[in-house]
mmCIF file of C-alpha atoms in Angstrom:
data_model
loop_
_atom_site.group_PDB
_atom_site.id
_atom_site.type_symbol
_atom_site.label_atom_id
_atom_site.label_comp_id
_atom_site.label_asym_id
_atom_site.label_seq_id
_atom_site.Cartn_x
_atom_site.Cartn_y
_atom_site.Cartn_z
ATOM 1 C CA UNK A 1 117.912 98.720 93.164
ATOM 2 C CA UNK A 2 116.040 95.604 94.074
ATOM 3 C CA UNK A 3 118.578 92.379 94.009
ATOM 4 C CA UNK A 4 115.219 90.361 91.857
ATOM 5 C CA UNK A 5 112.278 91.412 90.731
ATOM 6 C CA UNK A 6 109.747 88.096 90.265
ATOM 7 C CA UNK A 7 107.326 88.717 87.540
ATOM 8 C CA UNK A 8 104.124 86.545 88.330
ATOM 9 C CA UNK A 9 102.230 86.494 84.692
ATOM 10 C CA UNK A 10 99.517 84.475 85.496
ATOM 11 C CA UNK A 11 98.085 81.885 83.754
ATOM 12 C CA UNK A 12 94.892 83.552 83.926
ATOM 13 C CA UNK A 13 92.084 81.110 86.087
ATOM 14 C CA UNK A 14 95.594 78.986 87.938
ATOM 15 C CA UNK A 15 95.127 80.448 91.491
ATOM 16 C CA UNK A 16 95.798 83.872 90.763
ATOM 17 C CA UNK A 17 93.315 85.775 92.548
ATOM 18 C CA UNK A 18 93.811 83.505 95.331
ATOM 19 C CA UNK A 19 97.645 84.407 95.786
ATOM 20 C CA UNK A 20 97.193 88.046 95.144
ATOM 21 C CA UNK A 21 94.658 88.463 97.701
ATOM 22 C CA UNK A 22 97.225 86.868 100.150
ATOM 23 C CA UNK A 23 99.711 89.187 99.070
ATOM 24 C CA UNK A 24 97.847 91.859 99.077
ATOM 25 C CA UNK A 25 96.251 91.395 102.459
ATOM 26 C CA UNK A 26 99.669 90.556 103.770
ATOM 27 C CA UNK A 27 101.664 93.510 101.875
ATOM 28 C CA UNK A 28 103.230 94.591 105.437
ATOM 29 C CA UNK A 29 104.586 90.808 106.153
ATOM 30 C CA UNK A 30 106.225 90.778 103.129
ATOM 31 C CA UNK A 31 107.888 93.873 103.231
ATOM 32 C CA UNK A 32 109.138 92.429 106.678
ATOM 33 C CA UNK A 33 110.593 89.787 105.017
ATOM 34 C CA UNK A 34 112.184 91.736 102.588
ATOM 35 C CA UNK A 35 109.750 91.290 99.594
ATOM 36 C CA UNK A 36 108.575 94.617 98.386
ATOM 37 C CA UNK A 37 104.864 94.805 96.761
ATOM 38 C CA UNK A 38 105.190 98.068 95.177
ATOM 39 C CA UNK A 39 102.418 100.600 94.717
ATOM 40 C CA UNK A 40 99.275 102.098 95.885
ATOM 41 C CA UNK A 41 97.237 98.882 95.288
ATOM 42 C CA UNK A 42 96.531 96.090 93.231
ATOM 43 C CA UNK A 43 95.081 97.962 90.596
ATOM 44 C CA UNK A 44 98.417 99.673 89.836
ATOM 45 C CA UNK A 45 99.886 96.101 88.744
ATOM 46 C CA UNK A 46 96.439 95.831 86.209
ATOM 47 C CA UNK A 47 97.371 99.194 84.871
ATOM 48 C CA UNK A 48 101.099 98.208 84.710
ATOM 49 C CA UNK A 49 100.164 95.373 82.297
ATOM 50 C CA UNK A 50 98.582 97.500 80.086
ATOM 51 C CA UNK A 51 101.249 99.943 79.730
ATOM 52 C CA UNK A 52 103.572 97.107 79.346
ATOM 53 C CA UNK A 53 101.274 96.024 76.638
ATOM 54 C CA UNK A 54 101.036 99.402 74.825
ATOM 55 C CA UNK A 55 97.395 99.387 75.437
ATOM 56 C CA UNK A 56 96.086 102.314 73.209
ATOM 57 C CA UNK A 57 93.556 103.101 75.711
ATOM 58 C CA UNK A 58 96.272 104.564 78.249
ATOM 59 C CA UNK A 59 95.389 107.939 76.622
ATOM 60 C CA UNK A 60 92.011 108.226 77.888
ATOM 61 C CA UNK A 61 93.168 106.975 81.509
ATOM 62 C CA UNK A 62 93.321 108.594 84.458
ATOM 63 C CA UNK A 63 96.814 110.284 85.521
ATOM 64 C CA UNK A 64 97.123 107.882 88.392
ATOM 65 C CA UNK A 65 96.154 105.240 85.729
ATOM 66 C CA UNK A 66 99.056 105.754 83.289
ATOM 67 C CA UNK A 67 101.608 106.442 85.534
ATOM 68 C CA UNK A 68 101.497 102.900 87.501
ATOM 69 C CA UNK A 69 104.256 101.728 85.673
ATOM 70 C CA UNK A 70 106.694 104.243 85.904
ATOM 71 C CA UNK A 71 105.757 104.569 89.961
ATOM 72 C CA UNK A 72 106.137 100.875 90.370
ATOM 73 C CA UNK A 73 109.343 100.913 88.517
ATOM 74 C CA UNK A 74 111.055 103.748 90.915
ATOM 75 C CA UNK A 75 109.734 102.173 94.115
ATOM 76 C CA UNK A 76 111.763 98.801 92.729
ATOM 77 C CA UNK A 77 114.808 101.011 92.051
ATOM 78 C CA UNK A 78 114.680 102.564 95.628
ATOM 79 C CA UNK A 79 114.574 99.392 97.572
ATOM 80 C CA UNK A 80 117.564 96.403 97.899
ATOM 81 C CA UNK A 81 115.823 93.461 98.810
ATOM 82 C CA UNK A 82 113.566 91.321 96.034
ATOM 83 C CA UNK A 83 110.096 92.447 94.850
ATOM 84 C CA UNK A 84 107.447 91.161 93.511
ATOM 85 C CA UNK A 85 104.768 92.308 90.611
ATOM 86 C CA UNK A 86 101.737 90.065 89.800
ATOM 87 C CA UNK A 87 98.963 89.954 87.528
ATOM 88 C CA UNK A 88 97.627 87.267 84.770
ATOM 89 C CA UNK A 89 97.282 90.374 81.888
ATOM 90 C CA UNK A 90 100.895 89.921 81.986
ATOM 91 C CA UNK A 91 100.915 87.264 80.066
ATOM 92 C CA UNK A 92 99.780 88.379 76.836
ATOM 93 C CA UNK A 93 102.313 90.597 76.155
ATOM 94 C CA UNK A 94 104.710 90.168 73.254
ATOM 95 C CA UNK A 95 108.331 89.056 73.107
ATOM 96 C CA UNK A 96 109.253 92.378 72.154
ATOM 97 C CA UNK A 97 107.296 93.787 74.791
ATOM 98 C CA UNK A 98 108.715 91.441 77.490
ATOM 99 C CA UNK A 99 112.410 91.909 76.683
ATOM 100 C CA UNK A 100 111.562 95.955 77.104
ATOM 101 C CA UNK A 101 109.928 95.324 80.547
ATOM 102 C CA UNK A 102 112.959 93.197 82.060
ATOM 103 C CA UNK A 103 115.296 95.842 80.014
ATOM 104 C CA UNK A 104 113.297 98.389 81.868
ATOM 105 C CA UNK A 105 113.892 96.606 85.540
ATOM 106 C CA UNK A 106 117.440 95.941 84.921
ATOM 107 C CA UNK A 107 120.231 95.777 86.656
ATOM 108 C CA UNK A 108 117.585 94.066 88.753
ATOM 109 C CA UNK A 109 117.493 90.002 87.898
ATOM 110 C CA UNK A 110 114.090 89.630 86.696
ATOM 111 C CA UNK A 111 112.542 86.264 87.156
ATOM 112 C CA UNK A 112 109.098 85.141 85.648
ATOM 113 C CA UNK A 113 106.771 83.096 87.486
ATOM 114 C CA UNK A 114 104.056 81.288 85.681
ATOM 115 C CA UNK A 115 101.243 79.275 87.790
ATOM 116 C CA UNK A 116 99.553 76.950 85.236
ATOM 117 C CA UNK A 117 97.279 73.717 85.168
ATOM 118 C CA UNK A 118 96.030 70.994 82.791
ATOM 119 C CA UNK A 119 94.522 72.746 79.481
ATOM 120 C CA UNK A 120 91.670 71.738 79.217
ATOM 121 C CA UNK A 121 90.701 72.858 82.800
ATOM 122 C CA UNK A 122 92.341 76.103 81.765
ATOM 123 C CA UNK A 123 89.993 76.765 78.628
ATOM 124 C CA UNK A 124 86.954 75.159 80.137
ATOM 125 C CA UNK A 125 87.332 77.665 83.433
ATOM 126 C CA UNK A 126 88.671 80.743 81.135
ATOM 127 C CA UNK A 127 85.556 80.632 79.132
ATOM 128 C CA UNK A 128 83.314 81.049 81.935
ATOM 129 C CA UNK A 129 85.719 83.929 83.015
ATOM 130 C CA UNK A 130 85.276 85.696 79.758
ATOM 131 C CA UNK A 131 81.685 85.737 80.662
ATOM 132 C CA UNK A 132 81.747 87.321 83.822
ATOM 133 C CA UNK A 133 83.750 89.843 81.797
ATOM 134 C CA UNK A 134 80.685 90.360 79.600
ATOM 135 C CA UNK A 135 82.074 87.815 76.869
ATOM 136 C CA UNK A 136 79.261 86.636 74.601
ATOM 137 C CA UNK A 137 81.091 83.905 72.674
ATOM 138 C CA UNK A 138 80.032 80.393 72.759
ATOM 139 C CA UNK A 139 81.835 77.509 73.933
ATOM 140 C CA UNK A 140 82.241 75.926 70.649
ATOM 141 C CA UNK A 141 83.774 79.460 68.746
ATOM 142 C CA UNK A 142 85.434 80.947 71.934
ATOM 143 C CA UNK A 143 89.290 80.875 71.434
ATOM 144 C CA UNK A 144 89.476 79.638 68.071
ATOM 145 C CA UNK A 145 92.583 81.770 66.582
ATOM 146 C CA UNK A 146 95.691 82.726 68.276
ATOM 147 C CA UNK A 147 95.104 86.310 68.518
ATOM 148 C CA UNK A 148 98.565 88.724 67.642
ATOM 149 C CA UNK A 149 97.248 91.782 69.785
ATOM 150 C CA UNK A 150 98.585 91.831 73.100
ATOM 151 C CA UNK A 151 95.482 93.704 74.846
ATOM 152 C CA UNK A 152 93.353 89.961 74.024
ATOM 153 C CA UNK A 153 93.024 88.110 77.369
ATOM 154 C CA UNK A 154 90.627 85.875 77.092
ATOM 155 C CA UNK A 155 92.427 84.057 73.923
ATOM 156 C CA UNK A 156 94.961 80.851 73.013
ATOM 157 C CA UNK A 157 97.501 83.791 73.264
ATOM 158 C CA UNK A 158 97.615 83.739 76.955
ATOM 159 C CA UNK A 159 95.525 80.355 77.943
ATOM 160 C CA UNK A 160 98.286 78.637 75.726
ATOM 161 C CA UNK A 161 101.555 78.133 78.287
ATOM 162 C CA UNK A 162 103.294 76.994 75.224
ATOM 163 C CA UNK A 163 103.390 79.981 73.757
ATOM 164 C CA UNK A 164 104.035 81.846 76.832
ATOM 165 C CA UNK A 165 106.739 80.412 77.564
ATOM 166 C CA UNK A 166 107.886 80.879 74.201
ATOM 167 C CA UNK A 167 107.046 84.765 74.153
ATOM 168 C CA UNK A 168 108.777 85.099 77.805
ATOM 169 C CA UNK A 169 111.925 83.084 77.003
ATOM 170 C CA UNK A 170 113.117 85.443 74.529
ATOM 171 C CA UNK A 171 113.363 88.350 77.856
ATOM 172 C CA UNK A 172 114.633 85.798 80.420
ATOM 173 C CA UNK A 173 116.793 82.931 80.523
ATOM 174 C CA UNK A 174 114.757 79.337 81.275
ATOM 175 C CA UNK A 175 116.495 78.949 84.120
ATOM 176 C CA UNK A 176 114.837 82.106 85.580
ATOM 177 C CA UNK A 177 111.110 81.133 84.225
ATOM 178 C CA UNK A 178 109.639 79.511 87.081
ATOM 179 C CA UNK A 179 106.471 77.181 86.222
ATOM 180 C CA UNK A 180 104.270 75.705 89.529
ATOM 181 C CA UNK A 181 101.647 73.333 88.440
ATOM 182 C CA UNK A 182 98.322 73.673 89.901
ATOM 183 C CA UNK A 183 97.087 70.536 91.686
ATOM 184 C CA UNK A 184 92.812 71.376 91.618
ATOM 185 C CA UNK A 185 92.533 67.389 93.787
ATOM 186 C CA UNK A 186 95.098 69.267 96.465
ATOM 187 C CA UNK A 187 94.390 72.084 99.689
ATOM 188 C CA UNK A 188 93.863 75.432 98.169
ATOM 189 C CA UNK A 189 97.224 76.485 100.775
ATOM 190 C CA UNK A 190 99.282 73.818 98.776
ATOM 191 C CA UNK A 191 99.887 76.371 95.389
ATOM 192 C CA UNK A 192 100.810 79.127 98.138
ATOM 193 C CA UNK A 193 103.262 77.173 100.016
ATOM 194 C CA UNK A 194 105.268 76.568 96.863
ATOM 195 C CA UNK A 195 104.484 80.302 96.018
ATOM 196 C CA UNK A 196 106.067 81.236 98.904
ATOM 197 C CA UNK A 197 108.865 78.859 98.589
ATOM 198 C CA UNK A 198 109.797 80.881 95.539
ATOM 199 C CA UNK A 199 110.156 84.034 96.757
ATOM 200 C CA UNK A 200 112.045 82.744 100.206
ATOM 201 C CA UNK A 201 108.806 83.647 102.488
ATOM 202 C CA UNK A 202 107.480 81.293 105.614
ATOM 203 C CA UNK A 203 104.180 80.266 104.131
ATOM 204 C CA UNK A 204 103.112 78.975 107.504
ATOM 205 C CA UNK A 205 103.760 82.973 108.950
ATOM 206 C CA UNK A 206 101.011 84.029 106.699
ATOM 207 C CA UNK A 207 97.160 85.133 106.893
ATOM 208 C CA UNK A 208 95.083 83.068 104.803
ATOM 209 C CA UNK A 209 91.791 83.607 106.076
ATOM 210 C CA UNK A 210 91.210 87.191 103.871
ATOM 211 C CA UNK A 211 92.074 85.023 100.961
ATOM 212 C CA UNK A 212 89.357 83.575 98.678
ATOM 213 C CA UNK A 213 89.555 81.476 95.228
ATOM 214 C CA UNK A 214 87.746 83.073 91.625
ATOM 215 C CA UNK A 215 85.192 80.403 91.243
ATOM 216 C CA UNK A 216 83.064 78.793 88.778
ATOM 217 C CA UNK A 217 79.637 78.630 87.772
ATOM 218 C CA UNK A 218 77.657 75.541 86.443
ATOM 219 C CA UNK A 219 77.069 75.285 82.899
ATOM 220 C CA UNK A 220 73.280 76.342 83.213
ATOM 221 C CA UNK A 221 74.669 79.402 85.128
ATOM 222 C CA UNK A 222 77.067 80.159 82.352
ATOM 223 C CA UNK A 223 74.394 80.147 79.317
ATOM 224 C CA UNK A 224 72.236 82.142 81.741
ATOM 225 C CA UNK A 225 75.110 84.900 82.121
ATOM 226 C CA UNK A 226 75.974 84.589 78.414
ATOM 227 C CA UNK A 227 72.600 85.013 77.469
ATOM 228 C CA UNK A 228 72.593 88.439 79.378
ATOM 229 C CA UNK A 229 75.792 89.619 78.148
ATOM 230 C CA UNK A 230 74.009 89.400 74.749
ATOM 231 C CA UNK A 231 71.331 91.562 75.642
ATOM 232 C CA UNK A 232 73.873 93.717 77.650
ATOM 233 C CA UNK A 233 75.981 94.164 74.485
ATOM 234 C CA UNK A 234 72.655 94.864 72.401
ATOM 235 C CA UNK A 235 71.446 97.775 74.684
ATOM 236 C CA UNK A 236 74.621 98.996 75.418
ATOM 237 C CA UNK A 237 74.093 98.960 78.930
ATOM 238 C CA UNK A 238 76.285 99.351 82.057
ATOM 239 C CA UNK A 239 78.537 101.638 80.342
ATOM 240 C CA UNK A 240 81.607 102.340 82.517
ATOM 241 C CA UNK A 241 83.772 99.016 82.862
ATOM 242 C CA UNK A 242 84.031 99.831 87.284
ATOM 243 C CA UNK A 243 80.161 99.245 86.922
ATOM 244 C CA UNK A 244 80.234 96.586 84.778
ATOM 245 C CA UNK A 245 82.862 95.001 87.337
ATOM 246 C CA UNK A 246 80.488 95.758 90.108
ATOM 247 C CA UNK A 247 77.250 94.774 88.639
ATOM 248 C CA UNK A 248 78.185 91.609 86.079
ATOM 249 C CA UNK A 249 81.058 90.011 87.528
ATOM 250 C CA UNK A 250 80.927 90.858 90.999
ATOM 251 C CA UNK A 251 76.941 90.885 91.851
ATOM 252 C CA UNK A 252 75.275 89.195 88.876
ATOM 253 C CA UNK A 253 78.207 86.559 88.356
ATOM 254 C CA UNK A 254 79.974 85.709 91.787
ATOM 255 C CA UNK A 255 77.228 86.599 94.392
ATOM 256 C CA UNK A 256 74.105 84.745 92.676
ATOM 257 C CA UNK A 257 74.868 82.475 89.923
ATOM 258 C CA UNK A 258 78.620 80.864 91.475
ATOM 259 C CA UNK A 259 76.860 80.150 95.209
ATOM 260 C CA UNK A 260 74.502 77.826 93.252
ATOM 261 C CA UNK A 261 76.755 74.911 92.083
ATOM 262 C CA UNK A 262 75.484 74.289 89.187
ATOM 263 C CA UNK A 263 76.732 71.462 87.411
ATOM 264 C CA UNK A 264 80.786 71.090 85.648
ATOM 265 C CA UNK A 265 80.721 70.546 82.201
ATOM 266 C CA UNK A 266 83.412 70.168 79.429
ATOM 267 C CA UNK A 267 84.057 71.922 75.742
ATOM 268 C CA UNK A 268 82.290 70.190 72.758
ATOM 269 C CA UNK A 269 85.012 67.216 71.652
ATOM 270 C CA UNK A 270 86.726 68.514 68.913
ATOM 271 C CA UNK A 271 87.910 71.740 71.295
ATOM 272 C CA UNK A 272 88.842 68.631 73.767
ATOM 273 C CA UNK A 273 91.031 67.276 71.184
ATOM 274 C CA UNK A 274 92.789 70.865 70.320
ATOM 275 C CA UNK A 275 93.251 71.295 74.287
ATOM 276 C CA UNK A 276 95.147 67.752 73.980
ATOM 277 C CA UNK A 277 97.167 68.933 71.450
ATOM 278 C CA UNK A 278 98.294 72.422 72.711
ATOM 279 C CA UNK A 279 98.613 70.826 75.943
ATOM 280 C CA UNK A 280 101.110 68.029 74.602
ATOM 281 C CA UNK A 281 103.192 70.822 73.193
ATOM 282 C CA UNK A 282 103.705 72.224 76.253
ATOM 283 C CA UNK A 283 104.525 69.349 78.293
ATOM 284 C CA UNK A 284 107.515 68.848 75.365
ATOM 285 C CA UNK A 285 108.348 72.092 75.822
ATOM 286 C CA UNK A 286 109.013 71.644 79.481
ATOM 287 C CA UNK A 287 110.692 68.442 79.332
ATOM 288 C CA UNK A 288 113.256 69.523 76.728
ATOM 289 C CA UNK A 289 114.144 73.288 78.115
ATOM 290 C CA UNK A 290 115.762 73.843 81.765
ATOM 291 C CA UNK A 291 113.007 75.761 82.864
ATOM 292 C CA UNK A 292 112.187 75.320 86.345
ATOM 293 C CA UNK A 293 109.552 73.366 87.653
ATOM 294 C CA UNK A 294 108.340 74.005 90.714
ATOM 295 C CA UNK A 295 105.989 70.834 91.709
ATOM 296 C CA UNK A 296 104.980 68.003 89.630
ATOM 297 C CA UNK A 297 104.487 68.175 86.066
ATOM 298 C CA UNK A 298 102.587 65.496 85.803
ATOM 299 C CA UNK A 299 99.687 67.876 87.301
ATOM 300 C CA UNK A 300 99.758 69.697 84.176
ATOM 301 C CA UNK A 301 98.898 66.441 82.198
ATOM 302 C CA UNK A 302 95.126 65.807 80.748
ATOM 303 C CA UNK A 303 93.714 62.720 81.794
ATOM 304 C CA UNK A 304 93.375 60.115 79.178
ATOM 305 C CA UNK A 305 89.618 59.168 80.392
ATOM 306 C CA UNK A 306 87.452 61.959 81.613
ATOM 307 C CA UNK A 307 84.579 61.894 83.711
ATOM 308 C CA UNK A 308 81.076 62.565 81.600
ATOM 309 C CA UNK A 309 80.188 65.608 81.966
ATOM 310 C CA UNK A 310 77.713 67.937 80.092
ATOM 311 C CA UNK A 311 78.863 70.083 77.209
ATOM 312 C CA UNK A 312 77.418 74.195 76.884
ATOM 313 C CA UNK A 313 75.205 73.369 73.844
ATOM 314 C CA UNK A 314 73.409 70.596 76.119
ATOM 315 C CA UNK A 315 71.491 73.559 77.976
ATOM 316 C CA UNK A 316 67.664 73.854 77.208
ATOM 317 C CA UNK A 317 65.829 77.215 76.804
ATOM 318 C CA UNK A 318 63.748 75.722 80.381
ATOM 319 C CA UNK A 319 66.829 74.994 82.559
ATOM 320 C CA UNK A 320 67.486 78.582 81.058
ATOM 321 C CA UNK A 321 64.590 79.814 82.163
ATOM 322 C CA UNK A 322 64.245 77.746 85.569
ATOM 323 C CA UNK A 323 67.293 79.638 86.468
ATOM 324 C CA UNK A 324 66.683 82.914 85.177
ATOM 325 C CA UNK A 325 63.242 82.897 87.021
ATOM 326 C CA UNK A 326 64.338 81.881 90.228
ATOM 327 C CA UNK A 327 67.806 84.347 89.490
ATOM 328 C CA UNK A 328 64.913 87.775 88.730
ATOM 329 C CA UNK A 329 63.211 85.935 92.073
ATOM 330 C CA UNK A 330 66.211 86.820 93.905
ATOM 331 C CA UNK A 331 66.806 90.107 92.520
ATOM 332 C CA UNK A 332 63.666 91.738 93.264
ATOM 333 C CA UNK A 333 64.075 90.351 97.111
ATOM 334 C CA UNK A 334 67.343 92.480 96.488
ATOM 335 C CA UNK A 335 65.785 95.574 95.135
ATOM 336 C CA UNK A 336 63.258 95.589 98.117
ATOM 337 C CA UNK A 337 65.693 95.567 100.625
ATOM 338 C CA UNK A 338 67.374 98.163 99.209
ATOM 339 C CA UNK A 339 64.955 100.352 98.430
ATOM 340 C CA UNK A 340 62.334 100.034 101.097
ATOM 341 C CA UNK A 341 64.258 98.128 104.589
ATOM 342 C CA UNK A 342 67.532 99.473 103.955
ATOM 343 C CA UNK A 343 69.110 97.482 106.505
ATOM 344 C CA UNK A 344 72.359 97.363 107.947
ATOM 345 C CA UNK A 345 74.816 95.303 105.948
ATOM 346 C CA UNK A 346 74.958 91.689 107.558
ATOM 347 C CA UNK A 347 79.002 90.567 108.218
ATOM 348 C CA UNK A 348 78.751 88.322 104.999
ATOM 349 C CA UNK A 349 77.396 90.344 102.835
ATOM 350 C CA UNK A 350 80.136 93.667 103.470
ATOM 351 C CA UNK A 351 82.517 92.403 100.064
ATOM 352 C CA UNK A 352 79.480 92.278 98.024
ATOM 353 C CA UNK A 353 77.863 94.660 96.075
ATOM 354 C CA UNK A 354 75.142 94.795 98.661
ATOM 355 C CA UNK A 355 76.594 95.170 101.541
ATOM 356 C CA UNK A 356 78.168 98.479 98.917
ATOM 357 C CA UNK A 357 75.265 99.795 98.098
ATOM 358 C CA UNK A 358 73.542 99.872 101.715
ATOM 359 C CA UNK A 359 76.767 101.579 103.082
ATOM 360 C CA UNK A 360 75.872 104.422 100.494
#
């Protein structure tokens, strides 16, 4: 059985796809240095947090799909070094859920590892995300209730470390929750080389250059997408959630609105003031439990003065517009080249949807 098993949890939109495409891309090097990344891909540690979760969807699944859990599980109990299991869906699971999970790993030493940042960066940069998952809420009503179901993401349930940590205490001891603030002013590599730390690996032995970061789009760019989700949702289009993946997030989201860095913008101020006040609860939540810190908390702290910056509701119908015409500009130069030049898939282009479809 493996000596520890480290738990990574998320928060969702703190680095995560950045250190799991490191991990991923490195999964021989870590086995090397005796930290096992079990199963047949990254997708089996998605489908893990669901099962964990008691997602009532399992049913409909795949057989490869519902087993993850129990194949990740046996791969943990065959090896004797320390292992590792990360994604951010984690995090919304229950206490009950939680103490049945590290229950479920024992006699292995299960340690939870939570990267987090400031809140308000958090909901500001989770919104966004729930629209490149085909979210249609609004800034001003997104998040507005702690949500009791452990399948909602996108929700104070997860984006609140507060109550994480109090969900996650209740399976393992504080000394074994380990929290590494995200510094957003520092090198990307800095989160990973305290990653690293954590689970005994030479961060300097390791590939970066596969790895990239889940990033943002401007707040014109985010009405735009919104506004598509809601016609998306209306005509019940792009059915299967692999195509909506491939198509809103992936295509749609990270390959034409992201690249145009559009401007940063902040929540309307009363959801400032509620980020304040989760956020404070937090920080006292740290400061009087022995969890273990790895970095500076003062990272996780909300500045008292914040730069101006441009709220969701501030977006005209013609920015709108000036970006969805230049956005269906784009896409027919797309459809063209698809459908009439067909040409070979440029280097940059071969992660994209694309560089997919032309390799059809």
């Amino acid at each position: 059985m493996a000596r520890r098993v480290f738990v990574h949890i998320g928060l969702p939109k703190t680095a995560t796809t950045y250190l799991q495409t490191i991990v991923w891309s490195s999964r021989d090097r870590l086995r090397e240095d005796g930290v096992l990344l079990p199963g047949l891909g990254r997708f089996d540690h998605l489908w893990s947090s669901r099962i964990v979760r008691d997602d009532p969807r399992l049913s409909k699944a795949s057989e490869e799909h519902r087993t993850a859990w129990e194949r990740l599980r046996e791969e943990i109990a065959a090896y004797d070094g320390d292992a590792l299991v990360t994604h951010e869906f984690f995090a919304a699971a229950s206490a009950e859920q939680a103490c049945r999970m590290a229950e479920q790993l024992a006699p292995a030493e299960m340690h939870v590892v939570i990267t987090a940042r400031d809140l308000l960066g958090l909901f500001t940069a989770s919104w966004q995300e729930s629209l490149k998952n085909r979210g249609t809420a609004p800034m001003s009503t997104y998040s507005r209730e702690v949500s009791e179901d452990p399948r909602d993401v996108w929700n104070w349930r997860t984006l609140d470390l507060h109550l994480v940590l109090q969900r996650w205490s209740e399976a393992v001891a504080h000394e074994r929750i380990h929290v590494l603030p995200l510094d957003t002013s520092a090198p990307r590599d800095e989160i990973w080389h305290r990653f690293a730390g954590l689970l005994g690996l030479g961060a300097d032995a390791y590939d970066l250059s596969r790895s990239f970061p889940n990033e943002s789009m401007g707040v014109v760019e985010a009405e735009v997408l919104r506004r598509v989700n809601e016609h998306l949702v209306a005509g019940k289009a792009l059915g299967p959630a692999r195509d909506r993946g491939m198509f809103i997030r992936t295509y749609l989201a990270d390959e034409r609105l992201v690249p145009r860095r559009g401007e940063k913008f902040w929540p309307q101020p009363d959801r400032v003031a509620e980020c304040r006040a989760r956020n404070e609860a937090a920080l006292d939540y740290l400061r009087s439990h022995p969890v273990d810190v790895v970095g500076d908390l003062a990272r996780l702290e909300i500045p008292a003065e914040l730069p101006p910056r441009r709220t969701p509701d501030s977006v005209t119908d013609a920015e709108v517009a000036a970006v969805a015409t230049d956005l269906i500009a784009s896409l027919l130069t797309d459809v063209r080249d698809l459908s009439v030049d067909r040409p070979a898939a440029p280097a940059a282009s071969r992660r994209g949807l694309l560089g997919a479809l032309r390799r059809r």
